[in-house]
mmCIF file of C-alpha atoms in Angstrom:
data_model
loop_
_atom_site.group_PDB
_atom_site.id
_atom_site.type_symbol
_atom_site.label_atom_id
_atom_site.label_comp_id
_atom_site.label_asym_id
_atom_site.label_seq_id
_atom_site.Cartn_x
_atom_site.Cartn_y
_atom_site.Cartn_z
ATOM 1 C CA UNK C 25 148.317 -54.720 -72.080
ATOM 2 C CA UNK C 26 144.974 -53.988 -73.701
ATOM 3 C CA UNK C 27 144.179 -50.362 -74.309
ATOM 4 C CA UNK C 28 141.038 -50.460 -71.626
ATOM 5 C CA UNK C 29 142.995 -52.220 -68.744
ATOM 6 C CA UNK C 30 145.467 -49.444 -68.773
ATOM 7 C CA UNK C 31 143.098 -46.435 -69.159
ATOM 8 C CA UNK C 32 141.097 -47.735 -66.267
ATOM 9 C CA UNK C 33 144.266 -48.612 -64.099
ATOM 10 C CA UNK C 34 145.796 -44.848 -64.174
ATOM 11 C CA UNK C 35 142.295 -42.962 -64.207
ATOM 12 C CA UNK C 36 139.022 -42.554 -62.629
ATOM 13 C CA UNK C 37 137.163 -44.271 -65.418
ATOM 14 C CA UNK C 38 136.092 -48.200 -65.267
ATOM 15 C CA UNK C 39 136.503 -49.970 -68.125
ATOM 16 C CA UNK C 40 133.410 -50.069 -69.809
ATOM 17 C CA UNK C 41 133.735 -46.142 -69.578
ATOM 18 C CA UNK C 42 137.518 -46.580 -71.042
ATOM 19 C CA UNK C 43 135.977 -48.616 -73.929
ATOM 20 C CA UNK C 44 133.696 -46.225 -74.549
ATOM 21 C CA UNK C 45 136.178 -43.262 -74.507
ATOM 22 C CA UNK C 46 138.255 -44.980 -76.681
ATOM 23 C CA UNK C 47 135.509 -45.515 -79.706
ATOM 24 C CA UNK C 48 134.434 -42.139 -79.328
ATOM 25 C CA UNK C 49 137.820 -40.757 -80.581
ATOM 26 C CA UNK C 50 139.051 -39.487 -77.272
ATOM 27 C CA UNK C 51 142.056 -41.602 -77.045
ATOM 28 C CA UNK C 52 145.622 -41.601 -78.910
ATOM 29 C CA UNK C 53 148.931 -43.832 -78.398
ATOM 30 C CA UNK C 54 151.962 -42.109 -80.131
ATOM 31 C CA UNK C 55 149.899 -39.849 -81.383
ATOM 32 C CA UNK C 56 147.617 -41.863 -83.268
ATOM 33 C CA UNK C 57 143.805 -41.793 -82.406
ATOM 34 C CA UNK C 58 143.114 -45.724 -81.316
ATOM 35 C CA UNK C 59 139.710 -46.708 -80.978
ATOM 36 C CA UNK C 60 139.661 -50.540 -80.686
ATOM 37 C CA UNK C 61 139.854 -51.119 -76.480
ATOM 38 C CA UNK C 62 141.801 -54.153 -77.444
ATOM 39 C CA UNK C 63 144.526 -52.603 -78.554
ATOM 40 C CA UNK C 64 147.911 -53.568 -77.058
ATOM 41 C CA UNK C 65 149.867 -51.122 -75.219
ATOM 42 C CA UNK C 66 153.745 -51.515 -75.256
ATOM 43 C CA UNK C 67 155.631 -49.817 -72.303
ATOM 44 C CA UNK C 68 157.101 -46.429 -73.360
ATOM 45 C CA UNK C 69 153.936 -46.056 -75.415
ATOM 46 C CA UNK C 70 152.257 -42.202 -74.921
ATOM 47 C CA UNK C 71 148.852 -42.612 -74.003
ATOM 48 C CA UNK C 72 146.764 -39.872 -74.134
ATOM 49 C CA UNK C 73 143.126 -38.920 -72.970
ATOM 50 C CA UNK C 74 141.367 -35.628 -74.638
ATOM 51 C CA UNK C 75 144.903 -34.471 -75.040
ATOM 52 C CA UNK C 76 146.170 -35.393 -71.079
ATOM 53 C CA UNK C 77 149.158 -37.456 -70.987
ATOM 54 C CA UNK C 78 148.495 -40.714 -68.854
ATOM 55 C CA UNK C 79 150.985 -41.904 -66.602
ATOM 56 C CA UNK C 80 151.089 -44.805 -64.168
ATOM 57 C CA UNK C 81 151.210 -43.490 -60.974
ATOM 58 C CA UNK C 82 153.546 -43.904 -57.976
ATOM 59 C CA UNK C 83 151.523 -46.042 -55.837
ATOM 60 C CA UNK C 84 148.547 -47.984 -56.636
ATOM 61 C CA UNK C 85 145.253 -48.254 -54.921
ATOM 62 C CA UNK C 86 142.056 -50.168 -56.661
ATOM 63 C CA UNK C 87 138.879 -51.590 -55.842
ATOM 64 C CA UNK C 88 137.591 -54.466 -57.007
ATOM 65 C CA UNK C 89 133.966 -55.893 -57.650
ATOM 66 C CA UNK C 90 135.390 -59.831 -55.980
ATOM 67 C CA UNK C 91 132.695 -62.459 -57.841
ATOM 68 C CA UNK C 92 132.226 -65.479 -56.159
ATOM 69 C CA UNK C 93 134.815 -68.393 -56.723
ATOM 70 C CA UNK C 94 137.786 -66.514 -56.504
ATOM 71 C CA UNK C 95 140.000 -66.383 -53.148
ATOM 72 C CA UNK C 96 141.576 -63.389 -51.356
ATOM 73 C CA UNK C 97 145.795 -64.795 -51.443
ATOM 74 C CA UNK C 98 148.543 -64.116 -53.810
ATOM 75 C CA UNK C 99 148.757 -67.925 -54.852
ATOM 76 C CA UNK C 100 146.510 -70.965 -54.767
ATOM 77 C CA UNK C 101 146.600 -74.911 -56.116
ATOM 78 C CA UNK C 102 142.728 -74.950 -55.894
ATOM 79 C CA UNK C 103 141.010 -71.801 -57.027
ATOM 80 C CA UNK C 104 141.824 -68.760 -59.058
ATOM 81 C CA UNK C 105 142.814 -65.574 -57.157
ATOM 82 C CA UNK C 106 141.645 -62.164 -57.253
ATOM 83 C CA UNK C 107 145.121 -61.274 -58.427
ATOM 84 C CA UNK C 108 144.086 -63.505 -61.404
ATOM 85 C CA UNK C 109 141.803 -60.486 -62.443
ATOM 86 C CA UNK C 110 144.199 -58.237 -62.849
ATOM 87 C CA UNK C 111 147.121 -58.068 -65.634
ATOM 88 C CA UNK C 112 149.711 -60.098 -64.122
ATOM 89 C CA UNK C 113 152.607 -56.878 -63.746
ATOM 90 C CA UNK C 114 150.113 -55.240 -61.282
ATOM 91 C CA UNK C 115 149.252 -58.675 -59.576
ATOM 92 C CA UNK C 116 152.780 -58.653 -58.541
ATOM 93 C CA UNK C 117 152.950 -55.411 -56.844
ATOM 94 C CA UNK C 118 149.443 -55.706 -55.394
ATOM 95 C CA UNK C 119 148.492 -56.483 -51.787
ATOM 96 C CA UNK C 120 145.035 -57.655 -50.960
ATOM 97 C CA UNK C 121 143.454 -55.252 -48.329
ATOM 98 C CA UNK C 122 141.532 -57.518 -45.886
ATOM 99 C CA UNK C 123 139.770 -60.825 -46.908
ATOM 100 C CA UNK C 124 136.358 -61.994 -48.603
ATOM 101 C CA UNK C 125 135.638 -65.490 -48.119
ATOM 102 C CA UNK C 126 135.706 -66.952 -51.497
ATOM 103 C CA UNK C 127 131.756 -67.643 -52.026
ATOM 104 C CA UNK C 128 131.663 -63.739 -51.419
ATOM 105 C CA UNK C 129 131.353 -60.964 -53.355
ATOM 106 C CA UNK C 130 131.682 -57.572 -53.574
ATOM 107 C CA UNK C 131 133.964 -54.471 -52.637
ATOM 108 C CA UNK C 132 137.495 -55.516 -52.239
ATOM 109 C CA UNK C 133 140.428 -52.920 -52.424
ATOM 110 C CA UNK C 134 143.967 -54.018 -53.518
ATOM 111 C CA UNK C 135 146.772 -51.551 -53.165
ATOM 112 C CA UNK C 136 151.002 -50.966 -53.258
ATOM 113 C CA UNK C 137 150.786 -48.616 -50.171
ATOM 114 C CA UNK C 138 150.982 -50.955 -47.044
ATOM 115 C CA UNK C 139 150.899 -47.685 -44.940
ATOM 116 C CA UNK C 140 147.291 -47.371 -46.389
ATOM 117 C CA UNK C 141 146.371 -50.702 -46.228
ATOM 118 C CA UNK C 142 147.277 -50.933 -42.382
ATOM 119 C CA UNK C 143 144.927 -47.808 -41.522
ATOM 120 C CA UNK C 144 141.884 -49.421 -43.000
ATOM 121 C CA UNK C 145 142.629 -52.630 -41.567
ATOM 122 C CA UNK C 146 144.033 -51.864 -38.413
ATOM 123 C CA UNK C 147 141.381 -52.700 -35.256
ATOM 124 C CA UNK C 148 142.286 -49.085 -33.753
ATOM 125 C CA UNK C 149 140.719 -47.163 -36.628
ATOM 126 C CA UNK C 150 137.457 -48.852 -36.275
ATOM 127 C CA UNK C 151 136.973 -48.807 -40.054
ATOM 128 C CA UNK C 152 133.195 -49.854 -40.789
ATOM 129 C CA UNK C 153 132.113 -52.294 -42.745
ATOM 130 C CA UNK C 154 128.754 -53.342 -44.491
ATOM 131 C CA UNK C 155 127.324 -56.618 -45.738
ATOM 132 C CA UNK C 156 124.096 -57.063 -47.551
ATOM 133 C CA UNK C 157 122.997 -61.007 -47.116
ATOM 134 C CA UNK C 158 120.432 -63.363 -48.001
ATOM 135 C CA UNK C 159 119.796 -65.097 -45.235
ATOM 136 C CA UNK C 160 117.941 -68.938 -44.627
ATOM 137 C CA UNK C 161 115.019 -67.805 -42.199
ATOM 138 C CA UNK C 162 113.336 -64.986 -41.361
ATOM 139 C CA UNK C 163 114.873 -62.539 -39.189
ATOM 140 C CA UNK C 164 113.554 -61.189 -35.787
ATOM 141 C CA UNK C 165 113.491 -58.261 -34.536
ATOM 142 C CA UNK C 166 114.724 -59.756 -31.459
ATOM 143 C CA UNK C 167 117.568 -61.403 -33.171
ATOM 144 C CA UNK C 168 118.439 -57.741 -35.247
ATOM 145 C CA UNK C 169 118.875 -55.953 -31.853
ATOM 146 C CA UNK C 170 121.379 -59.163 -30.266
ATOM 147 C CA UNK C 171 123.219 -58.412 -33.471
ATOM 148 C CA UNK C 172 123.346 -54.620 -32.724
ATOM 149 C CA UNK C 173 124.181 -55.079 -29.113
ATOM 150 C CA UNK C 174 126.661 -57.786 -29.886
ATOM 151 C CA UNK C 175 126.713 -61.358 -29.406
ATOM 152 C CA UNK C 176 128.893 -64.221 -28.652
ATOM 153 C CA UNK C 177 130.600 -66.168 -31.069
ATOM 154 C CA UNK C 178 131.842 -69.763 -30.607
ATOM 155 C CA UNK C 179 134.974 -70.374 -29.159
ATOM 156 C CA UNK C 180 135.562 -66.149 -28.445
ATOM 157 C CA UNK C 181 135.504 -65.145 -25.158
ATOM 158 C CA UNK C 182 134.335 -61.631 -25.409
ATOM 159 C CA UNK C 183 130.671 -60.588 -27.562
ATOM 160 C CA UNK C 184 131.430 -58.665 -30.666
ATOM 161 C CA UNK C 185 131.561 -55.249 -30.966
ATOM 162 C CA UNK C 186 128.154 -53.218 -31.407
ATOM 163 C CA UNK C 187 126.985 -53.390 -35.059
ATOM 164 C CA UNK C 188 124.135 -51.679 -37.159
ATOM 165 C CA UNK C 189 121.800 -54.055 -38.772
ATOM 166 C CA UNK C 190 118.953 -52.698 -40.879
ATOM 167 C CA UNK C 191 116.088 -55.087 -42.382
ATOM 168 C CA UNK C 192 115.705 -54.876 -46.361
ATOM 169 C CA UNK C 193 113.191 -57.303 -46.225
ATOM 170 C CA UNK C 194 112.754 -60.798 -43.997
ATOM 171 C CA UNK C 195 115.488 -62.519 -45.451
ATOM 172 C CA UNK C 196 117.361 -60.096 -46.791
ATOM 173 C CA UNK C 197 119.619 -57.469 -44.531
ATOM 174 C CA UNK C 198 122.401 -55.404 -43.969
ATOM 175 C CA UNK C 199 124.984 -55.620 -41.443
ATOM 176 C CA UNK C 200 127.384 -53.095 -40.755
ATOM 177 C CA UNK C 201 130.780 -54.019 -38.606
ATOM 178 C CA UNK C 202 133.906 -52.554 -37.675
ATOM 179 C CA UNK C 203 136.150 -55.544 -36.351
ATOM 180 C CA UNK C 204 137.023 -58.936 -38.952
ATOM 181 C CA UNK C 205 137.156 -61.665 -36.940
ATOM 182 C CA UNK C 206 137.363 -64.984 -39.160
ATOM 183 C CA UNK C 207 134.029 -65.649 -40.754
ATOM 184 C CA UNK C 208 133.069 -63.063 -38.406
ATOM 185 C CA UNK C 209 129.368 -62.535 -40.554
ATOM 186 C CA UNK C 210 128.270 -65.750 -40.778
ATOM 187 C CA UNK C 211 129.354 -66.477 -37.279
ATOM 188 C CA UNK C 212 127.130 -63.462 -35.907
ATOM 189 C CA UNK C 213 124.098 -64.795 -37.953
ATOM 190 C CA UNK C 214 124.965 -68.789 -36.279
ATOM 191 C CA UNK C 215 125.107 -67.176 -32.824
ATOM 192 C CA UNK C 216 121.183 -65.867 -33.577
ATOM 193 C CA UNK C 217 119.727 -69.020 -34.888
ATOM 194 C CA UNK C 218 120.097 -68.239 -38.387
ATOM 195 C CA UNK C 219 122.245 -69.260 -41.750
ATOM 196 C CA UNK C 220 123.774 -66.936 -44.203
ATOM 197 C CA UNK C 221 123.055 -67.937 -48.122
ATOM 198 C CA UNK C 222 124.616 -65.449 -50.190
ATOM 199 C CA UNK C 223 127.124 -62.416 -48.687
ATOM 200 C CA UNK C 224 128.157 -59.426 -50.345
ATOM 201 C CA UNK C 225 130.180 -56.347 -49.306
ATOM 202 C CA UNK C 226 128.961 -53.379 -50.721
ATOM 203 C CA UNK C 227 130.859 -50.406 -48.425
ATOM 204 C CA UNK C 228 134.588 -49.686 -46.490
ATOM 205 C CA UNK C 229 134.056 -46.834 -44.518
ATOM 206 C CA UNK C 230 132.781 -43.681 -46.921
ATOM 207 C CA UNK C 231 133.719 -45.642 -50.061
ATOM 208 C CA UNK C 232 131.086 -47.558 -51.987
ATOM 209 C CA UNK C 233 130.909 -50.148 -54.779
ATOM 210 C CA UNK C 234 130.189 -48.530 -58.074
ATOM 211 C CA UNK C 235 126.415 -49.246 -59.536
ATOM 212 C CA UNK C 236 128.233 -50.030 -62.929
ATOM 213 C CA UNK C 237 131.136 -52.001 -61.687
ATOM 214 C CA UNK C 238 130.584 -55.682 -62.639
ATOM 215 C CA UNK C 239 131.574 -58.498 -61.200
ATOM 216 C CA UNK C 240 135.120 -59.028 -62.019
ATOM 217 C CA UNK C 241 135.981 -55.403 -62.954
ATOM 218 C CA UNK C 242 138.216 -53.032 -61.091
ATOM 219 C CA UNK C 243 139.047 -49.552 -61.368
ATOM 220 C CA UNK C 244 141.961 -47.086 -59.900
ATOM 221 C CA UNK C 245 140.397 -44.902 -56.639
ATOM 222 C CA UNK C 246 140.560 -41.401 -57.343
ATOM 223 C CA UNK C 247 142.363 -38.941 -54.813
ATOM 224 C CA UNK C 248 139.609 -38.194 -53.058
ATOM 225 C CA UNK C 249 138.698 -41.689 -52.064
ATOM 226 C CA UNK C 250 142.923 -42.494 -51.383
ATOM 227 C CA UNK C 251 142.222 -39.394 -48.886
ATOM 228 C CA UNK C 252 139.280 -41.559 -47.203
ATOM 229 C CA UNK C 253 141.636 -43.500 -45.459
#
């Protein structure tokens, strides 16, 4: 496993910060300052970081930056996975938390702990969710509060569930929801006369996508954000 990938799986840093550590000095393996991030890591290796043993830890929990393309399963005959940006021994262990349709991107979280996984996805603990889209038309303020108060989608037979939905600009808003009903965004913009063109989640509950995550990249949640949840 390359020296980056396995500083950024077992610590708070992302891998452009675990590169960056590394050339600085900052990190050994058997003792031995390494400073190429492409360095291969054997297991039984000791990896250390300013002088702190790194360990993998019991249970894993990561979030992902999901680019577009990719689809939210363990195996597909069509498309690459999400798993398919990850080293392939944590791909195994992993379970997706929730679903991103796979022309959307964003904050996806990925963890060992199905305990976890069912409190943030479970409809009891009302877990919020926000989407920033790009949307076809203009919006109306009209057709912002029916998305607020909660509007009927085809074929359901009760409206959704109240939502917040704040204007960026005419085209361009965010929509925050707790429940995940299939397509459930893009439904809610249909059911107001309107087409989403681009989707992207950028928040789960309190936790937010990193500013200098890109597309692609993943790093471990600290304790704190475990504790979120």
């Amino acid at each position: 496993m390359r020296l980056d990938f396995y500083i950024s799986h077992v610590t708070e840093l992302a891998r452009k910060a675990a590169k960056i550590a590394a050339s600085k000095g900052r990190v050994t393996v058997n003792g031995e300052v390494v400073k190429k991030a492409n360095f291969t890591v054997q297991e039984g290796d000791k990896v250390c970081l300013d002088d702190t043993l790194l360990a993998w830890p019991s249970e894993g929990y990561y979030l992902l930056n999901k680019p577009a393309g990719y689809v939210c399963a363990t195996q597909d005959p069509d498309h690459p996975t999400v798993l398919d940006l990850l080293p392939s021994h944590l791909g195994q262990e992993l379970k997706i938390v929730g679903r991103l349709d796979k022309d959307t991107t964003g904050l996806l979280l990925l963890t060992t702990d199905g305990q976890w996984l069912h409190r943030i996805t479970s409809p009891r603990n009302a877990c919020n969710k926000r989407y920033r889209m790009m949307l076809a038309d203009p919006i109306s303020d009209d057709a912002l509060a029916q998305l607020e108060e909660g509007v009927m989608l085809h074929g359901e037979s009760q409206p959704t569930l109240p939502a917040i939905a704040e204007r960026i600009s005419d085209c361009d808003i965010f929509l925050t929801i707790q429940e995940g009903k299939y397509h459930q965004v893009k439904r809610m913009l249909a059911a107001v006369g309107n087409k989403v063109e681009e989707l992207h989640r950028d928040q789960i509950g309190p936790l937010s996508l990193d500013a200098d995550l890109d597309a692609g990249e993943f790093r471990a949640l600290t304790e704190e954000e475990v504790a979120y949840f």
